[in-house]
C-alpha cells in the first residue's frame, strides 16, 4: 500500500550518521532524539491518523474507482461445475474428446473413385481420416462392399469389421449387388453381420446406395416417431387394415363385412354361406376369407 496516508503511519528512522553527529556535539544523544522518545512522540502524534478506519479509507481513496451504471450488479465470481467429466474422470482431469458433430458425411480416402460419391447430392460430404468408409453421424457409420469384389477377396470384410471394432452404435454394411447369382454370398454375409452386430443393407445400383447414405444423414437428428408408420387407434381403421391384408379383400369389402357382422369374433364364427351373403362378397372371396381365418398358425408336416 503506497498511499501517502499509509506512508505517514510508518515509524520514522534515525540514520547512524545523525546519531553519531549529535553524540559528538553534546557528548551523547539528546533525550529528544532518543529513539524510544521519538517513537513515543510519533505514536501520540499520529494516533488519530493511523487508526484502522483511517488507513482503510485512505486505501479506498487511492484505489481506482469503477463506475457502475444505474442498476448494474457486481460481476459474480465464476462457479466451478461440480459435474464429473465423462468417463468417470474428475472435473480437472483429462477425458477422451467426443466425436465432433458434422453436418457432412465424412468419407474415407479409400472410397476415392467410388461411383456412389457422384450421386450424393442432397447432403454435403467431405474426405476425412476415419476408419469406416462413411461416417453418417456421431454414432452411425457404414462400410461399403461390392459383391463382385467380395467374390475376389472374401477375407476383406472380416478385416474391415475387425478394424472397425465397437466404436459406433449403428454399423451398416452397405452391399451393392452387382452379380447374377447373389443368393449364396448374401447368405454368408448375413451370417457375418449377425455375428458382428451389423445391419446389412442391399443396393442394386450406386444411385440407390447414395440414397441410403443421404437418408441416414438427413434423419440423424430426427425423432423416432417421425420414422415410424402412423397407425390409427380407432377400431374400424385398424380392422380394415387387418382384413385388407388378405388377398382379394379390398377396403370396401372390409367395411361391408364389419358393418354386417359387427366384430372380428362374429366374422370368424361365420360360415362360408354367411360370408357370401354379405354385399359385395361373392363365393370366391368368401371361400378365400374363410380359409385364411381358419388356417392354423402352425403348419404340421405332411
mmCIF file of C-alpha atoms in Angstrom:
data_model
loop_
_atom_site.group_PDB
_atom_site.id
_atom_site.type_symbol
_atom_site.label_atom_id
_atom_site.label_comp_id
_atom_site.label_asym_id
_atom_site.label_seq_id
_atom_site.Cartn_x
_atom_site.Cartn_y
_atom_site.Cartn_z
ATOM 1 C CA UNK A 1 0.000 0.000 0.000
ATOM 2 C CA UNK A 2 1.808 3.062 -1.344
ATOM 3 C CA UNK A 3 -0.713 5.815 -0.491
ATOM 4 C CA UNK A 4 0.535 8.928 1.394
ATOM 5 C CA UNK A 5 -1.761 8.189 4.327
ATOM 6 C CA UNK A 6 -0.253 4.758 4.685
ATOM 7 C CA UNK A 7 3.287 6.130 4.466
ATOM 8 C CA UNK A 8 2.576 8.545 7.323
ATOM 9 C CA UNK A 9 1.762 5.576 9.532
ATOM 10 C CA UNK A 10 5.299 4.125 9.270
ATOM 11 C CA UNK A 11 7.631 4.918 12.204
ATOM 12 C CA UNK A 12 10.485 7.397 11.458
ATOM 13 C CA UNK A 13 14.040 6.108 11.331
ATOM 14 C CA UNK A 14 17.197 7.872 12.590
ATOM 15 C CA UNK A 15 20.281 7.322 10.482
ATOM 16 C CA UNK A 16 23.506 6.231 12.262
ATOM 17 C CA UNK A 17 25.305 9.360 10.936
ATOM 18 C CA UNK A 18 22.767 11.727 12.531
ATOM 19 C CA UNK A 19 23.026 9.912 15.853
ATOM 20 C CA UNK A 20 26.842 9.997 15.709
ATOM 21 C CA UNK A 21 26.859 13.798 14.995
ATOM 22 C CA UNK A 22 24.594 14.544 17.921
ATOM 23 C CA UNK A 23 26.811 12.463 20.133
ATOM 24 C CA UNK A 24 29.962 14.460 19.158
ATOM 25 C CA UNK A 25 28.348 17.840 19.762
ATOM 26 C CA UNK A 26 26.595 17.064 23.000
ATOM 27 C CA UNK A 27 28.575 14.136 24.314
ATOM 28 C CA UNK A 28 25.604 11.899 23.827
ATOM 29 C CA UNK A 29 22.302 11.616 22.195
ATOM 30 C CA UNK A 30 19.871 14.282 23.286
ATOM 31 C CA UNK A 31 16.806 12.935 25.054
ATOM 32 C CA UNK A 32 14.609 14.443 22.425
ATOM 33 C CA UNK A 33 16.452 12.424 19.789
ATOM 34 C CA UNK A 34 16.252 9.263 21.788
ATOM 35 C CA UNK A 35 14.704 6.629 19.522
ATOM 36 C CA UNK A 36 12.381 5.463 22.251
ATOM 37 C CA UNK A 37 11.193 9.013 22.955
ATOM 38 C CA UNK A 38 10.902 9.753 19.258
ATOM 39 C CA UNK A 39 8.801 6.601 18.711
ATOM 40 C CA UNK A 40 6.538 7.515 21.647
ATOM 41 C CA UNK A 41 6.022 11.029 20.260
ATOM 42 C CA UNK A 42 5.258 9.626 16.824
ATOM 43 C CA UNK A 43 2.663 7.298 18.294
ATOM 44 C CA UNK A 44 0.941 10.148 20.171
ATOM 45 C CA UNK A 45 1.042 12.469 17.173
ATOM 46 C CA UNK A 46 -0.344 10.070 14.616
ATOM 47 C CA UNK A 47 -2.753 8.109 16.769
ATOM 48 C CA UNK A 48 -5.710 9.790 15.118
ATOM 49 C CA UNK A 49 -4.213 9.386 11.637
ATOM 50 C CA UNK A 50 -3.053 5.765 11.890
ATOM 51 C CA UNK A 51 -6.248 4.143 13.084
ATOM 52 C CA UNK A 52 -7.538 1.205 11.135
ATOM 53 C CA UNK A 53 -10.552 3.077 9.705
ATOM 54 C CA UNK A 54 -8.333 5.908 8.563
ATOM 55 C CA UNK A 55 -5.896 3.588 6.801
ATOM 56 C CA UNK A 56 -8.741 1.715 5.093
ATOM 57 C CA UNK A 57 -10.356 4.962 3.976
ATOM 58 C CA UNK A 58 -7.047 6.165 2.577
ATOM 59 C CA UNK A 59 -6.586 2.917 0.676
ATOM 60 C CA UNK A 60 -10.077 3.174 -0.812
ATOM 61 C CA UNK A 61 -9.370 6.758 -1.903
ATOM 62 C CA UNK A 62 -6.131 5.706 -3.558
ATOM 63 C CA UNK A 63 -7.651 2.702 -5.420
ATOM 64 C CA UNK A 64 -9.153 3.470 -8.866
ATOM 65 C CA UNK A 65 -12.925 3.659 -8.671
ATOM 66 C CA UNK A 66 -15.041 1.648 -11.110
ATOM 67 C CA UNK A 67 -18.076 3.395 -12.432
ATOM 68 C CA UNK A 68 -21.191 1.278 -12.461
ATOM 69 C CA UNK A 69 -24.273 2.077 -14.418
ATOM 70 C CA UNK A 70 -27.631 2.500 -12.748
ATOM 71 C CA UNK A 71 -28.936 -0.840 -11.620
ATOM 72 C CA UNK A 72 -25.742 -2.676 -12.589
ATOM 73 C CA UNK A 73 -24.992 -5.582 -10.304
ATOM 74 C CA UNK A 74 -21.425 -6.556 -9.429
ATOM 75 C CA UNK A 75 -19.953 -9.312 -11.556
ATOM 76 C CA UNK A 76 -20.302 -12.687 -9.843
ATOM 77 C CA UNK A 77 -17.321 -14.934 -9.451
ATOM 78 C CA UNK A 78 -17.229 -17.858 -11.875
ATOM 79 C CA UNK A 79 -18.553 -21.040 -10.373
ATOM 80 C CA UNK A 80 -16.916 -24.389 -10.874
ATOM 81 C CA UNK A 81 -19.050 -27.103 -12.368
ATOM 82 C CA UNK A 82 -19.249 -29.952 -9.853
ATOM 83 C CA UNK A 83 -20.467 -32.387 -12.522
ATOM 84 C CA UNK A 84 -17.828 -35.065 -13.143
ATOM 85 C CA UNK A 85 -16.305 -35.289 -16.569
ATOM 86 C CA UNK A 86 -17.472 -38.030 -18.958
ATOM 87 C CA UNK A 87 -15.935 -41.408 -18.457
ATOM 88 C CA UNK A 88 -15.619 -41.046 -14.683
ATOM 89 C CA UNK A 89 -12.799 -38.514 -14.870
ATOM 90 C CA UNK A 90 -12.572 -35.689 -12.369
ATOM 91 C CA UNK A 91 -13.629 -32.161 -13.393
ATOM 92 C CA UNK A 92 -9.998 -31.167 -13.771
ATOM 93 C CA UNK A 93 -8.918 -34.475 -15.274
ATOM 94 C CA UNK A 94 -8.471 -35.449 -18.868
ATOM 95 C CA UNK A 95 -11.406 -37.142 -20.604
ATOM 96 C CA UNK A 96 -11.446 -38.624 -24.097
ATOM 97 C CA UNK A 97 -12.659 -35.973 -26.560
ATOM 98 C CA UNK A 98 -16.135 -36.616 -28.010
ATOM 99 C CA UNK A 99 -16.545 -37.231 -31.710
ATOM 100 C CA UNK A 100 -17.220 -33.847 -33.357
ATOM 101 C CA UNK A 101 -20.658 -33.282 -34.823
ATOM 102 C CA UNK A 102 -20.584 -32.523 -38.523
ATOM 103 C CA UNK A 103 -23.320 -31.629 -40.991
ATOM 104 C CA UNK A 104 -21.489 -33.537 -43.732
ATOM 105 C CA UNK A 105 -20.901 -37.185 -44.474
ATOM 106 C CA UNK A 106 -17.251 -37.871 -43.694
ATOM 107 C CA UNK A 107 -15.815 -40.140 -46.398
ATOM 108 C CA UNK A 108 -12.674 -42.195 -46.045
ATOM 109 C CA UNK A 109 -9.976 -41.543 -48.679
ATOM 110 C CA UNK A 110 -10.101 -45.233 -49.626
ATOM 111 C CA UNK A 111 -13.511 -44.529 -51.224
ATOM 112 C CA UNK A 112 -11.989 -42.084 -53.698
ATOM 113 C CA UNK A 113 -13.221 -43.005 -57.175
ATOM 114 C CA UNK A 114 -16.315 -44.881 -55.945
ATOM 115 C CA UNK A 115 -19.266 -44.124 -58.297
ATOM 116 C CA UNK A 116 -21.522 -43.749 -55.240
ATOM 117 C CA UNK A 117 -19.944 -40.356 -54.447
ATOM 118 C CA UNK A 118 -21.203 -38.866 -57.719
ATOM 119 C CA UNK A 119 -24.810 -39.454 -56.649
ATOM 120 C CA UNK A 120 -24.590 -37.963 -53.128
ATOM 121 C CA UNK A 121 -26.137 -34.594 -53.953
ATOM 122 C CA UNK A 122 -28.717 -33.794 -51.276
ATOM 123 C CA UNK A 123 -26.300 -33.649 -48.324
ATOM 124 C CA UNK A 124 -22.698 -32.354 -48.260
ATOM 125 C CA UNK A 125 -19.794 -34.740 -47.925
ATOM 126 C CA UNK A 126 -16.066 -34.352 -47.361
ATOM 127 C CA UNK A 127 -12.992 -36.528 -47.058
ATOM 128 C CA UNK A 128 -11.607 -37.246 -43.611
ATOM 129 C CA UNK A 129 -9.200 -39.563 -41.832
ATOM 130 C CA UNK A 130 -11.776 -42.057 -40.483
ATOM 131 C CA UNK A 131 -11.791 -45.821 -40.027
ATOM 132 C CA UNK A 132 -15.223 -46.546 -41.608
ATOM 133 C CA UNK A 133 -15.907 -45.834 -45.241
ATOM 134 C CA UNK A 134 -18.677 -43.356 -44.358
ATOM 135 C CA UNK A 135 -19.324 -41.617 -41.030
ATOM 136 C CA UNK A 136 -23.029 -40.759 -41.004
ATOM 137 C CA UNK A 137 -23.211 -39.194 -37.546
ATOM 138 C CA UNK A 138 -21.813 -39.290 -34.048
ATOM 139 C CA UNK A 139 -22.956 -42.885 -33.546
ATOM 140 C CA UNK A 140 -23.565 -44.223 -37.074
ATOM 141 C CA UNK A 141 -21.193 -45.370 -39.788
ATOM 142 C CA UNK A 142 -21.248 -47.512 -42.915
ATOM 143 C CA UNK A 143 -18.900 -49.894 -44.692
ATOM 144 C CA UNK A 144 -19.280 -50.221 -48.452
ATOM 145 C CA UNK A 145 -18.781 -53.556 -50.177
ATOM 146 C CA UNK A 146 -19.286 -54.662 -53.748
ATOM 147 C CA UNK A 147 -20.442 -58.235 -54.093
ATOM 148 C CA UNK A 148 -18.170 -58.696 -57.101
ATOM 149 C CA UNK A 149 -15.204 -57.535 -55.022
ATOM 150 C CA UNK A 150 -16.282 -59.894 -52.229
ATOM 151 C CA UNK A 151 -16.062 -62.836 -54.621
ATOM 152 C CA UNK A 152 -12.474 -61.878 -55.463
ATOM 153 C CA UNK A 153 -11.412 -61.035 -51.881
ATOM 154 C CA UNK A 154 -13.611 -62.950 -49.410
ATOM 155 C CA UNK A 155 -11.402 -62.082 -46.399
ATOM 156 C CA UNK A 156 -11.610 -58.326 -46.957
ATOM 157 C CA UNK A 157 -14.825 -57.774 -44.997
ATOM 158 C CA UNK A 158 -13.513 -59.736 -41.998
ATOM 159 C CA UNK A 159 -10.507 -57.443 -41.699
ATOM 160 C CA UNK A 160 -12.611 -54.316 -42.085
ATOM 161 C CA UNK A 161 -15.067 -55.359 -39.389
ATOM 162 C CA UNK A 162 -12.205 -56.256 -37.073
ATOM 163 C CA UNK A 163 -10.603 -52.869 -37.716
ATOM 164 C CA UNK A 164 -13.889 -51.026 -37.148
ATOM 165 C CA UNK A 165 -14.488 -52.535 -33.713
ATOM 166 C CA UNK A 166 -17.338 -51.290 -31.498
ATOM 167 C CA UNK A 167 -16.737 -47.550 -31.733
ATOM 168 C CA UNK A 168 -20.173 -46.859 -33.279
ATOM 169 C CA UNK A 169 -23.635 -47.808 -32.072
ATOM 170 C CA UNK A 170 -25.035 -48.302 -35.585
ATOM 171 C CA UNK A 171 -22.762 -50.107 -38.035
ATOM 172 C CA UNK A 172 -24.191 -50.572 -41.522
ATOM 173 C CA UNK A 173 -22.762 -52.857 -44.194
ATOM 174 C CA UNK A 174 -23.900 -51.264 -47.448
ATOM 175 C CA UNK A 175 -23.689 -54.059 -50.008
ATOM 176 C CA UNK A 176 -24.008 -53.347 -53.720
ATOM 177 C CA UNK A 177 -25.388 -56.416 -55.519
ATOM 178 C CA UNK A 178 -23.653 -56.474 -58.904
ATOM 179 C CA UNK A 179 -23.527 -60.218 -59.719
ATOM 180 C CA UNK A 180 -26.090 -62.531 -61.288
ATOM 181 C CA UNK A 181 -26.418 -65.199 -58.588
ATOM 182 C CA UNK A 182 -26.039 -63.480 -55.199
ATOM 183 C CA UNK A 183 -28.016 -65.923 -53.028
ATOM 184 C CA UNK A 184 -25.129 -67.895 -51.555
ATOM 185 C CA UNK A 185 -22.942 -64.856 -50.954
ATOM 186 C CA UNK A 186 -25.845 -62.959 -49.378
ATOM 187 C CA UNK A 187 -26.477 -65.842 -47.007
ATOM 188 C CA UNK A 188 -22.839 -65.848 -45.879
ATOM 189 C CA UNK A 189 -22.735 -62.078 -45.455
ATOM 190 C CA UNK A 190 -25.993 -62.150 -43.475
ATOM 191 C CA UNK A 191 -24.404 -64.580 -41.021
ATOM 192 C CA UNK A 192 -21.328 -62.358 -40.732
ATOM 193 C CA UNK A 193 -23.488 -59.311 -39.989
ATOM 194 C CA UNK A 194 -25.481 -61.154 -37.341
ATOM 195 C CA UNK A 195 -22.310 -62.266 -35.552
ATOM 196 C CA UNK A 196 -20.746 -58.786 -35.861
ATOM 197 C CA UNK A 197 -23.893 -56.903 -34.787
ATOM 198 C CA UNK A 198 -24.093 -55.035 -38.092
ATOM 199 C CA UNK A 199 -27.049 -54.006 -40.232
ATOM 200 C CA UNK A 200 -26.980 -55.442 -43.744
ATOM 201 C CA UNK A 201 -28.391 -53.089 -46.371
ATOM 202 C CA UNK A 202 -28.666 -54.109 -50.033
ATOM 203 C CA UNK A 203 -28.446 -51.776 -53.008
ATOM 204 C CA UNK A 204 -28.688 -52.780 -56.660
ATOM 205 C CA UNK A 205 -27.091 -49.616 -58.076
ATOM 206 C CA UNK A 206 -24.769 -46.762 -56.997
ATOM 207 C CA UNK A 207 -27.741 -44.372 -57.090
ATOM 208 C CA UNK A 208 -29.672 -46.500 -54.587
ATOM 209 C CA UNK A 209 -26.633 -46.789 -52.313
ATOM 210 C CA UNK A 210 -26.205 -42.998 -52.368
ATOM 211 C CA UNK A 211 -29.898 -42.521 -51.435
ATOM 212 C CA UNK A 212 -29.440 -44.758 -48.395
ATOM 213 C CA UNK A 213 -26.433 -42.746 -47.210
ATOM 214 C CA UNK A 214 -28.261 -39.463 -47.732
ATOM 215 C CA UNK A 215 -31.304 -40.711 -45.827
ATOM 216 C CA UNK A 216 -29.251 -41.843 -42.846
ATOM 217 C CA UNK A 217 -27.541 -38.451 -42.660
ATOM 218 C CA UNK A 218 -30.715 -36.406 -43.227
ATOM 219 C CA UNK A 219 -32.588 -38.238 -40.436
ATOM 220 C CA UNK A 220 -29.672 -38.218 -37.975
ATOM 221 C CA UNK A 221 -31.308 -35.737 -35.565
ATOM 222 C CA UNK A 222 -34.940 -36.686 -36.261
ATOM 223 C CA UNK A 223 -37.106 -38.244 -33.508
ATOM 224 C CA UNK A 224 -38.042 -41.931 -33.822
ATOM 225 C CA UNK A 225 -41.773 -41.271 -34.126
ATOM 226 C CA UNK A 226 -41.134 -39.366 -37.343
ATOM 227 C CA UNK A 227 -39.724 -42.511 -38.944
ATOM 228 C CA UNK A 228 -42.359 -44.896 -37.656
ATOM 229 C CA UNK A 229 -45.542 -45.623 -39.523
ATOM 230 C CA UNK A 230 -48.534 -43.759 -38.206
ATOM 231 C CA UNK A 231 -51.283 -46.144 -37.168
ATOM 232 C CA UNK A 232 -54.887 -45.370 -36.457
ATOM 233 C CA UNK A 233 -56.113 -46.055 -32.944
ATOM 234 C CA UNK A 234 -59.824 -46.395 -33.687
ATOM 235 C CA UNK A 235 -61.414 -49.809 -34.236
ATOM 236 C CA UNK A 236 -62.675 -49.514 -37.813
ATOM 237 C CA UNK A 237 -59.419 -48.351 -39.480
ATOM 238 C CA UNK A 238 -57.397 -50.985 -37.638
ATOM 239 C CA UNK A 239 -59.784 -53.800 -38.566
ATOM 240 C CA UNK A 240 -59.895 -52.528 -42.134
ATOM 241 C CA UNK A 241 -56.087 -52.740 -42.339
ATOM 242 C CA UNK A 242 -56.220 -56.258 -40.936
ATOM 243 C CA UNK A 243 -58.810 -57.536 -43.405
ATOM 244 C CA UNK A 244 -57.269 -55.865 -46.461
ATOM 245 C CA UNK A 245 -54.058 -57.822 -45.819
ATOM 246 C CA UNK A 246 -55.987 -60.836 -47.173
ATOM 247 C CA UNK A 247 -55.735 -61.258 -50.930
ATOM 248 C CA UNK A 248 -58.842 -60.244 -52.923
ATOM 249 C CA UNK A 249 -60.343 -58.280 -49.993
ATOM 250 C CA UNK A 250 -60.319 -54.528 -50.571
ATOM 251 C CA UNK A 251 -61.243 -51.691 -48.239
ATOM 252 C CA UNK A 252 -64.853 -51.568 -49.424
ATOM 253 C CA UNK A 253 -65.261 -55.287 -48.667
ATOM 254 C CA UNK A 254 -63.727 -54.820 -45.237
ATOM 255 C CA UNK A 255 -66.176 -52.026 -44.337
ATOM 256 C CA UNK A 256 -69.075 -54.120 -45.610
ATOM 257 C CA UNK A 257 -68.018 -57.141 -43.521
ATOM 258 C CA UNK A 258 -67.553 -55.039 -40.373
ATOM 259 C CA UNK A 259 -70.942 -53.356 -40.792
ATOM 260 C CA UNK A 260 -72.631 -56.748 -41.328
ATOM 261 C CA UNK A 261 -71.044 -58.830 -38.559
ATOM 262 C CA UNK A 262 -70.008 -56.052 -36.138
ATOM 263 C CA UNK A 263 -66.880 -57.676 -34.690
ATOM 264 C CA UNK A 264 -63.968 -59.886 -35.621
ATOM 265 C CA UNK A 265 -65.240 -62.722 -33.401
ATOM 266 C CA UNK A 266 -68.565 -62.823 -35.263
ATOM 267 C CA UNK A 267 -66.708 -62.685 -38.559
ATOM 268 C CA UNK A 268 -64.551 -65.690 -37.630
ATOM 269 C CA UNK A 269 -67.570 -67.672 -36.431
ATOM 270 C CA UNK A 270 -69.485 -67.095 -39.691
ATOM 271 C CA UNK A 271 -69.762 -69.855 -42.279
ATOM 272 C CA UNK A 272 -68.895 -69.613 -45.964
ATOM 273 C CA UNK A 273 -72.551 -69.149 -46.860
ATOM 274 C CA UNK A 274 -72.944 -66.308 -44.374
ATOM 275 C CA UNK A 275 -69.840 -64.599 -45.736
ATOM 276 C CA UNK A 276 -71.013 -64.942 -49.329
ATOM 277 C CA UNK A 277 -74.340 -63.253 -48.445
ATOM 278 C CA UNK A 278 -72.502 -60.103 -47.417
ATOM 279 C CA UNK A 279 -72.942 -57.318 -50.038
ATOM 280 C CA UNK A 280 -70.009 -57.194 -52.427
ATOM 281 C CA UNK A 281 -68.528 -60.502 -51.264
ATOM 282 C CA UNK A 282 -69.061 -63.381 -53.663
ATOM 283 C CA UNK A 283 -68.422 -67.111 -53.214
ATOM 284 C CA UNK A 284 -64.761 -66.842 -54.258
ATOM 285 C CA UNK A 285 -63.966 -64.075 -51.788
ATOM 286 C CA UNK A 286 -65.963 -65.822 -49.082
ATOM 287 C CA UNK A 287 -64.047 -69.071 -49.582
ATOM 288 C CA UNK A 288 -60.693 -67.244 -49.551
ATOM 289 C CA UNK A 289 -61.593 -65.284 -46.416
ATOM 290 C CA UNK A 290 -62.914 -68.388 -44.629
ATOM 291 C CA UNK A 291 -59.752 -70.381 -45.392
ATOM 292 C CA UNK A 292 -57.495 -67.613 -44.109
ATOM 293 C CA UNK A 293 -59.483 -67.128 -40.897
ATOM 294 C CA UNK A 294 -59.492 -70.875 -40.120
ATOM 295 C CA UNK A 295 -55.974 -71.742 -41.211
ATOM 296 C CA UNK A 296 -53.817 -72.972 -38.275
ATOM 297 C CA UNK A 297 -50.904 -70.824 -37.208
ATOM 298 C CA UNK A 298 -48.509 -73.761 -37.041
ATOM 299 C CA UNK A 299 -48.170 -75.928 -40.099
ATOM 300 C CA UNK A 300 -47.937 -79.631 -39.367
ATOM 301 C CA UNK A 301 -45.509 -81.631 -41.531
ATOM 302 C CA UNK A 302 -47.230 -83.856 -44.044
#
